[in-house]
Structure formats: structure tokens, C-alpha cells
PDB file of C-alpha atoms and ligand atoms in Angstrom:
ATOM      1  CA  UNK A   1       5.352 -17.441  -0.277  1.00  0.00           C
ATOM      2  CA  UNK A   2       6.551 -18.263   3.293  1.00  0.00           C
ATOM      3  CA  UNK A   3       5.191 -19.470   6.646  1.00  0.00           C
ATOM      4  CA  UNK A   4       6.805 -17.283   9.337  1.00  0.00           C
ATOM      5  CA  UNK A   5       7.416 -17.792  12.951  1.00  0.00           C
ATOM      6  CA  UNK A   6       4.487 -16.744  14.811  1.00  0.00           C
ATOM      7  CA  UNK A   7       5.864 -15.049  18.694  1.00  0.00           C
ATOM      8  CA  UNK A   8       3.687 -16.276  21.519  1.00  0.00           C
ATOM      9  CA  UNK A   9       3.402 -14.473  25.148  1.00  0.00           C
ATOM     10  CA  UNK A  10       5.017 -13.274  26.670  1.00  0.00           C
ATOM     11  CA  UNK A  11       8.009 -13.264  23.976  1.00  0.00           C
ATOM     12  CA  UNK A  12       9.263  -9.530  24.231  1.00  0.00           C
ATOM     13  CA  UNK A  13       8.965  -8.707  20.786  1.00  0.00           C
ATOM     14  CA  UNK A  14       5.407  -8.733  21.036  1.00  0.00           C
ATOM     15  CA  UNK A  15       5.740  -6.159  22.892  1.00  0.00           C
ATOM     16  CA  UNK A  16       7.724  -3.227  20.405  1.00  0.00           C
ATOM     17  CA  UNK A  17       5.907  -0.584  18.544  1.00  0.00           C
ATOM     18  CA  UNK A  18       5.733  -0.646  15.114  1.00  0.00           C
ATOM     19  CA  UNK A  19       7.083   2.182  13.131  1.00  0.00           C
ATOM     20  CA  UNK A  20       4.820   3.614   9.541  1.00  0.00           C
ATOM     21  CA  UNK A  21       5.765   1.761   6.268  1.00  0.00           C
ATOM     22  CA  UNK A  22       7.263   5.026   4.547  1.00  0.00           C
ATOM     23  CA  UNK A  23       6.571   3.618   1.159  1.00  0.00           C
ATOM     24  CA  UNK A  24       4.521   0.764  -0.173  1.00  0.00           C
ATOM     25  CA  UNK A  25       6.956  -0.904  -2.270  1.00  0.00           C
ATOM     26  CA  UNK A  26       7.318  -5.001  -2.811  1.00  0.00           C
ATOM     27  CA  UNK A  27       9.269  -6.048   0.008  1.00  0.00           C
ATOM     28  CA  UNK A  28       6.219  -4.712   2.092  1.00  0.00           C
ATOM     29  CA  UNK A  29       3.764  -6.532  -0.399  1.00  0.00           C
ATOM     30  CA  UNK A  30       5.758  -9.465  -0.168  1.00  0.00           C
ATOM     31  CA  UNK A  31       5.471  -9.449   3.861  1.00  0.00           C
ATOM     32  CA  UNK A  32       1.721  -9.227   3.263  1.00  0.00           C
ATOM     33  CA  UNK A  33       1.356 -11.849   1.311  1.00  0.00           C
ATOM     34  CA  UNK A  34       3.769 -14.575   3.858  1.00  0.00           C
ATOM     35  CA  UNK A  35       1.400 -12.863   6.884  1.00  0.00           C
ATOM     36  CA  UNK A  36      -1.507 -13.743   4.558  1.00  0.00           C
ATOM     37  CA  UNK A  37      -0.139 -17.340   4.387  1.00  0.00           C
ATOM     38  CA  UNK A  38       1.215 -17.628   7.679  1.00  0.00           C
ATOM     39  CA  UNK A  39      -2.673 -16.222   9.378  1.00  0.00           C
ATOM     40  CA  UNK A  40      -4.290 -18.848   6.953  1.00  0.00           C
ATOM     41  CA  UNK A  41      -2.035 -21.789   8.356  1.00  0.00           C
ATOM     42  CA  UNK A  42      -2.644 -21.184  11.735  1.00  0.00           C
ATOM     43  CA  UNK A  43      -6.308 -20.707  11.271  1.00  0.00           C
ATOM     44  CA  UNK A  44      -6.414 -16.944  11.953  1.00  0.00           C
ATOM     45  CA  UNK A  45      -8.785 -14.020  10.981  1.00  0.00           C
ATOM     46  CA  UNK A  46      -6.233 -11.526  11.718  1.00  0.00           C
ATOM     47  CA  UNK A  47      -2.330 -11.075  11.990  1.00  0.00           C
ATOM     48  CA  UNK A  48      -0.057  -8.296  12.168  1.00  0.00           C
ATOM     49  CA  UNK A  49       3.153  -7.549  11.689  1.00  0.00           C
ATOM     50  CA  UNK A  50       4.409  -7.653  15.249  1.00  0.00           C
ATOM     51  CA  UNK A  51       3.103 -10.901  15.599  1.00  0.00           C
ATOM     52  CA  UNK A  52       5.756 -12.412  13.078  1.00  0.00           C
ATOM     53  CA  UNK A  53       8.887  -9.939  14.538  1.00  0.00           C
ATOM     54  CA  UNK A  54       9.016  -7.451  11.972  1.00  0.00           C
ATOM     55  CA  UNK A  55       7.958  -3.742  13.427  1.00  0.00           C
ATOM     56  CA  UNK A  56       6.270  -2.074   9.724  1.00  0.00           C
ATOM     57  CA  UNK A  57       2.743  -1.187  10.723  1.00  0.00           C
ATOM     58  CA  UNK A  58       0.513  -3.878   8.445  1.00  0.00           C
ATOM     59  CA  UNK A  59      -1.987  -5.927   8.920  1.00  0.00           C
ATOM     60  CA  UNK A  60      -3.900  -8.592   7.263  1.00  0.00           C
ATOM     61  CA  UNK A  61      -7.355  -9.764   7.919  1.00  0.00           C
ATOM     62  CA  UNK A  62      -9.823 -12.421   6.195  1.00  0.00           C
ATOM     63  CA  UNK A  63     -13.289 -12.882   7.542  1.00  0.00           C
ATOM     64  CA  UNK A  64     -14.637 -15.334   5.296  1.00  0.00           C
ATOM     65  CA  UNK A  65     -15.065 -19.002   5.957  1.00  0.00           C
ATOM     66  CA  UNK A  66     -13.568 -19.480   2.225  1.00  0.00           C
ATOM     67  CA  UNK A  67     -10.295 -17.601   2.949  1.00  0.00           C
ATOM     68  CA  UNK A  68     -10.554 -15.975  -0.212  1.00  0.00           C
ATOM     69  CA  UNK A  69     -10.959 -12.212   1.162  1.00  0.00           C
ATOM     70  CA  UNK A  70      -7.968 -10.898   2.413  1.00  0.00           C
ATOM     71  CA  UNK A  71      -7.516  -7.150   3.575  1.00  0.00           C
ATOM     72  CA  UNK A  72      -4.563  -5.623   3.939  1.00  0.00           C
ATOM     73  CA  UNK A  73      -4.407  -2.425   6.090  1.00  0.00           C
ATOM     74  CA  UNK A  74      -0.629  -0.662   5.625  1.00  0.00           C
ATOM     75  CA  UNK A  75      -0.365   2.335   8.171  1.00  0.00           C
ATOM     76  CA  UNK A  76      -4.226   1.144   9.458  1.00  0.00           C
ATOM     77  CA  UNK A  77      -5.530   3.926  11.930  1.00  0.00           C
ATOM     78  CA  UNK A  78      -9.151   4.443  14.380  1.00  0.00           C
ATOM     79  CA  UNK A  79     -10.289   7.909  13.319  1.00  0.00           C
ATOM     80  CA  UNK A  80     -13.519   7.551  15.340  1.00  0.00           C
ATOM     81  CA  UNK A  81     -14.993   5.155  17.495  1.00  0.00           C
ATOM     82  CA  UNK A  82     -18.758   4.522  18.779  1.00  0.00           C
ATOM     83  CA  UNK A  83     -20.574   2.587  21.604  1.00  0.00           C
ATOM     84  CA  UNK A  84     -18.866  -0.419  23.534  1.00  0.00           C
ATOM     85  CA  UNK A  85     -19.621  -4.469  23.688  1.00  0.00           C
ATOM     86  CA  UNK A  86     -17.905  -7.725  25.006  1.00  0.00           C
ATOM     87  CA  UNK A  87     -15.886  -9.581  22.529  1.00  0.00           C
ATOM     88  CA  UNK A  88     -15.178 -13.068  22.810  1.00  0.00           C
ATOM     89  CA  UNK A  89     -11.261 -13.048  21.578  1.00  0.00           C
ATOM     90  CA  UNK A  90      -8.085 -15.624  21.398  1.00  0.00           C
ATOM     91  CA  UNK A  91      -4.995 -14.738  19.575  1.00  0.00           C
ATOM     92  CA  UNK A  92      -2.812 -16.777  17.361  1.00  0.00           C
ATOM     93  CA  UNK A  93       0.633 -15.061  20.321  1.00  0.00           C
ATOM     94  CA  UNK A  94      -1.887 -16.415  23.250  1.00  0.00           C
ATOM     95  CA  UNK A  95      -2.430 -19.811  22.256  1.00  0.00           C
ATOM     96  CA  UNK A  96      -5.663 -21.644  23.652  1.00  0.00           C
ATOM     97  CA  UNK A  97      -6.904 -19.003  25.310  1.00  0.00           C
ATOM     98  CA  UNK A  98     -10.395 -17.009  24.651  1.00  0.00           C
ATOM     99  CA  UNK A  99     -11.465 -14.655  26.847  1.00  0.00           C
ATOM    100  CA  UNK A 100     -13.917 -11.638  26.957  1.00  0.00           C
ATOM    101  CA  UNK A 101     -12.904  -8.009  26.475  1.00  0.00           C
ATOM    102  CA  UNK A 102     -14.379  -4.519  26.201  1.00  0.00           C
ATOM    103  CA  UNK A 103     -14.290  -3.321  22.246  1.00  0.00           C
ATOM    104  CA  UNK A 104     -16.053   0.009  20.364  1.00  0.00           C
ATOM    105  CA  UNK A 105     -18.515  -0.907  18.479  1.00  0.00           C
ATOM    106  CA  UNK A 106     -18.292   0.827  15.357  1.00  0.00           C
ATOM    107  CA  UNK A 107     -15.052   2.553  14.110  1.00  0.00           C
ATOM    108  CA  UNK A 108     -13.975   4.987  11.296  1.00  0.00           C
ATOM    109  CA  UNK A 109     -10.752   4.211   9.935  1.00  0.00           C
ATOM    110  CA  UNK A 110      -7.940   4.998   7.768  1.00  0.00           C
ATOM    111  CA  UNK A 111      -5.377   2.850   6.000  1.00  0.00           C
ATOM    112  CA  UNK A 112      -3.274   2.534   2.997  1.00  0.00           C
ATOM    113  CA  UNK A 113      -3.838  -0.425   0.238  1.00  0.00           C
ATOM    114  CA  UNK A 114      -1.247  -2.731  -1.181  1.00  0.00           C
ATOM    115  CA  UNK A 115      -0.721   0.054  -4.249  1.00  0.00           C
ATOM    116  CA  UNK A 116      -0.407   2.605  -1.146  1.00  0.00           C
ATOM    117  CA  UNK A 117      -4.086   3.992  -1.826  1.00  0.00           C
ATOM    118  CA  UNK A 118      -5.465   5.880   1.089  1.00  0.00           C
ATOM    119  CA  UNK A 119      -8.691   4.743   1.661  1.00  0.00           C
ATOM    120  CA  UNK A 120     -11.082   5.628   5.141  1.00  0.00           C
ATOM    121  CA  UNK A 121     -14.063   3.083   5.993  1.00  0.00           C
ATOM    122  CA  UNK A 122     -15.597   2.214   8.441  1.00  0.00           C
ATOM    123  CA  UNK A 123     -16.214  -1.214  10.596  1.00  0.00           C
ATOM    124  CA  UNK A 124     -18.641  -1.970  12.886  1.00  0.00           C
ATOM    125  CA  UNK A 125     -19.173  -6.159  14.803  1.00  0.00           C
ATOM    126  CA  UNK A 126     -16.411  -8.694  14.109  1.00  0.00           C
ATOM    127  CA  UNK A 127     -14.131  -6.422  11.470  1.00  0.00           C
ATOM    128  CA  UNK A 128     -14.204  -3.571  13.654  1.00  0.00           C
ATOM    129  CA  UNK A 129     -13.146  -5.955  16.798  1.00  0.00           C
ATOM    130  CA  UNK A 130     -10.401  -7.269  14.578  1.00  0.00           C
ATOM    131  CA  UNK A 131      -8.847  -3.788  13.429  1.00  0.00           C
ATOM    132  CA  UNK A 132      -8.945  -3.007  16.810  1.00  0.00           C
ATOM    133  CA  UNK A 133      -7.493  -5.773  17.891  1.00  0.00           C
ATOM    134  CA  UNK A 134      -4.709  -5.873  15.184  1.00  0.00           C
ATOM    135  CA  UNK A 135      -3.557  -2.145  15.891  1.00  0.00           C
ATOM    136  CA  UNK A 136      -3.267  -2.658  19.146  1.00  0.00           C
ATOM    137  CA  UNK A 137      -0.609  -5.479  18.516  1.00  0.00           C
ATOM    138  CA  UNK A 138       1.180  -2.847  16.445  1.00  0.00           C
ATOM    139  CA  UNK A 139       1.517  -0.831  19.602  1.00  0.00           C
ATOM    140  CA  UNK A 140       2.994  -3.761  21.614  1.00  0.00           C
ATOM    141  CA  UNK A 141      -0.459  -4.332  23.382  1.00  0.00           C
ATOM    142  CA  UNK A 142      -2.350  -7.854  24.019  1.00  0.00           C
ATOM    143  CA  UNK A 143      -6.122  -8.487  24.754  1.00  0.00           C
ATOM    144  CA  UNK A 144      -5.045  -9.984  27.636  1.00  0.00           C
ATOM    145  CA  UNK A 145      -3.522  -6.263  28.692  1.00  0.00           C
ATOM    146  CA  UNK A 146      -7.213  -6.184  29.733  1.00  0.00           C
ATOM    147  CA  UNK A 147      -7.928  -8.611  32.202  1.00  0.00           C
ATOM    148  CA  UNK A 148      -7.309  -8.320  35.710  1.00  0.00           C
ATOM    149  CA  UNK A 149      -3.698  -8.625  36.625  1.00  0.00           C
ATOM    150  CA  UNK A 150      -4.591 -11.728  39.038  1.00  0.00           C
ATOM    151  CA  UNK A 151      -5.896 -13.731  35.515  1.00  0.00           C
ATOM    152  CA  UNK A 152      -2.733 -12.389  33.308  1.00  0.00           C
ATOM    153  CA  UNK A 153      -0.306 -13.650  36.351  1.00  0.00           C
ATOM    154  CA  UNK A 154      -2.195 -16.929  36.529  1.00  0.00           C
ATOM    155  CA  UNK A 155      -2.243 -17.232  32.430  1.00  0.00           C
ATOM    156  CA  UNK A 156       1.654 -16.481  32.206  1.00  0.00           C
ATOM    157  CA  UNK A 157       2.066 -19.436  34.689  1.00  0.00           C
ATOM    158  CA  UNK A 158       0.180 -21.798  32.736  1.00  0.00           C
ATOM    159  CA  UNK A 159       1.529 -20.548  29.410  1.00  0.00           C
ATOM    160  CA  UNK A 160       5.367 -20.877  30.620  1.00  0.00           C
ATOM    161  CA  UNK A 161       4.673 -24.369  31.681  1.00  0.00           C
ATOM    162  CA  UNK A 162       3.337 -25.327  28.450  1.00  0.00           C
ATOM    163  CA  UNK A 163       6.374 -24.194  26.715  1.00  0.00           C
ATOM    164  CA  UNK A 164       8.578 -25.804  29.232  1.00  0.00           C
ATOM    165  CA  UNK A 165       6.923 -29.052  28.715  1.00  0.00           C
ATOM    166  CA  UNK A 166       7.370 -28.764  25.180  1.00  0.00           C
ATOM    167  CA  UNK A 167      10.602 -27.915  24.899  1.00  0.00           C
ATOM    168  CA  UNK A 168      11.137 -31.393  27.230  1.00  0.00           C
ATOM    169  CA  UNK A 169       9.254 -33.312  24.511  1.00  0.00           C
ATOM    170  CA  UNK A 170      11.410 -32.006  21.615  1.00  0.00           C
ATOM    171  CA  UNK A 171      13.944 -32.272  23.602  1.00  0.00           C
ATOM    172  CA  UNK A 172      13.100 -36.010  24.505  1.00  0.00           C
ATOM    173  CA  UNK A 173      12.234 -36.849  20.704  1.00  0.00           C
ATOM    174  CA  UNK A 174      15.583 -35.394  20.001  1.00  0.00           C
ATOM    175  CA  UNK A 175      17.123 -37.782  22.100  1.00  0.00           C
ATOM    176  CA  UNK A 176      15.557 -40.638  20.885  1.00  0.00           C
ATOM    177  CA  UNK A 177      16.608 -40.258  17.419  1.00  0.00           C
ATOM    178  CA  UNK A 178      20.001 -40.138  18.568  1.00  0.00           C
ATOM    179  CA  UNK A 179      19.443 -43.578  20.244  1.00  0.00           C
TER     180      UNK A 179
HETATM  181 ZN1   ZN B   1      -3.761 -11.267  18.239  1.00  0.00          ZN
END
């Protein structure tokens, strides 16, 4: 298994669609099982394909504290959707930020298994955030899409700075082996 890079905003591959896996074969259960890996390293409940650069529609997700119950959704789809509530969300592409968004409540959806089963359920509290909030990564979209654009400008600005600064520091460290 493999870590992968994990984009952050506002890295333009976050933003690309992702196309349907055409068949589950084991290059696509192998990418589910380094997303697995990858979400568990960074401390995630849900990652999707996107996220690491590669534009299949998949998604893992793992509730538990235990991380020992992983879901994989291949081709994962909202049939129906019921009610609305805040949701308190970060993302792994958005580091060290939470903020609240508007989510359905409870969903109906459809998705294919790692054998490329097609199986419908349905999701209601944190899961049914989390799907939501997984396929909309597959469509190139960010919680943050929801906030106002004044907090998204000010959150770029902060989040471009970071970066900067860190890039200086590597960039410093760098320099000091070479002395
Ligand atoms: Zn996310």
C-alpha cells in the first residue's frame, strides 16, 4: 500500500470532474486501498479520489474511532434527499479550517462495491454529511463553495500565505544542510 499526495486549495485539480470507473477491476481496488491508507494517515473520515489527483469516481469513508470500517463507494450517487441541518466540516484539501455548512439530512443512495456490486442505502447524520460531502469533491466542488465569497477570499489569503511560508522553511532547511 501507498500514501499519496493529498492536493490542498486552491490546487486546480481539485477542481476537475471525475469521470465513472467503467469496470471494477484491481487497479481501481488497489487505488482504494492507498486512499484507505492515505485518509487513515492524515486522520480523515472521508477521501475521494479527486483529492489525491486521479479523476475515477471513488470514495472511501471510515466512521469508526477504531479505523477498522472502511466503505468504499465506486460510482457513489444521491438518489433522494430529505430535510436540511448545519454541519460542522474541515477537509483534509482545506487544512485547519472547520466551518459550518447547509447538508440534507437523510439521503438514498446508490453505489458500486469493491466486487462492482450495486448496492442502494441509505444515510442519514454524519455518513450522510460525508457522502455528500465526498461526491461533491468528485464534481470539483469544496465546502467552502458555500460560504460567502468575502470568507472564501479572506481564507485563500490566509491559506496562500501558509504555503508561502512553508515553502521558505523547506526552503531554509534546505539550505542549511547544504551549509
Ligand atoms: Zn473534503
Amino acid at each position: 500500500m501507498a500514501i499519496l499526495e493529498v492536493l490542498h486549495y486552491p490546487d486546480p485539480g481539485l477542481r476537475k470532474k471525475a469521470v465513472s470507473v467503467e469496470t471494477v477491476d484491481e487497479s481501481c481496488r488497489i487505488l482504494a486501498k492507498d486512499m484507505l491508507q492515505t485518509m487513515y494517515e492524515n486522520n480523515g473520515i472521508g477521501l475521494a479520489s479527486t483529492q489525491v489527483n486521479v479523476q475515477k469516481r471513488l470514495v472511501v469513508i471510515d466512521l469508526s474511532e477504531d479505523k477498522n470500517e472502511a466503505i468504499y463507494l465506486i460510482n457513489p450517487e444521491i438518489l433522494t434527499s430529505e430535510g436540511t441541518g448545519e454541519s460542522q466540516e474541515g477537509c483534509l484539501s482545506v487544512p485547519e479550517y472547520y466551518d459550518t455548512v447547509m447538508r440534507a439530512e437523510r439521503i438514498t443512495y446508490r453505489y458500486q462495491d469493491l466486487e462492482g456490486k450495486v448496492i442502494e442505502s441509505e444515510a442519514d447524520g454524519l455518513l450522510s454529511v460525508c457522502i455528500q460531502h465526498e461526491i461533491d469533491h468528485l464534481d470539483g466542488k469544496l465546502f467552502i463553495d458555500y460560504l460567502s465569497p468575502m470568507k472564501r477570499r479572506r481564507l485563500r489569503k490566509k491559506l496562500e500565505k501558509q504555503e508561502k511560508q512553508e515553502k521558505q522553511e523547506k526552503q531554509e532547511k534546505n539550505q542549511a544542510k547544504i551549509l
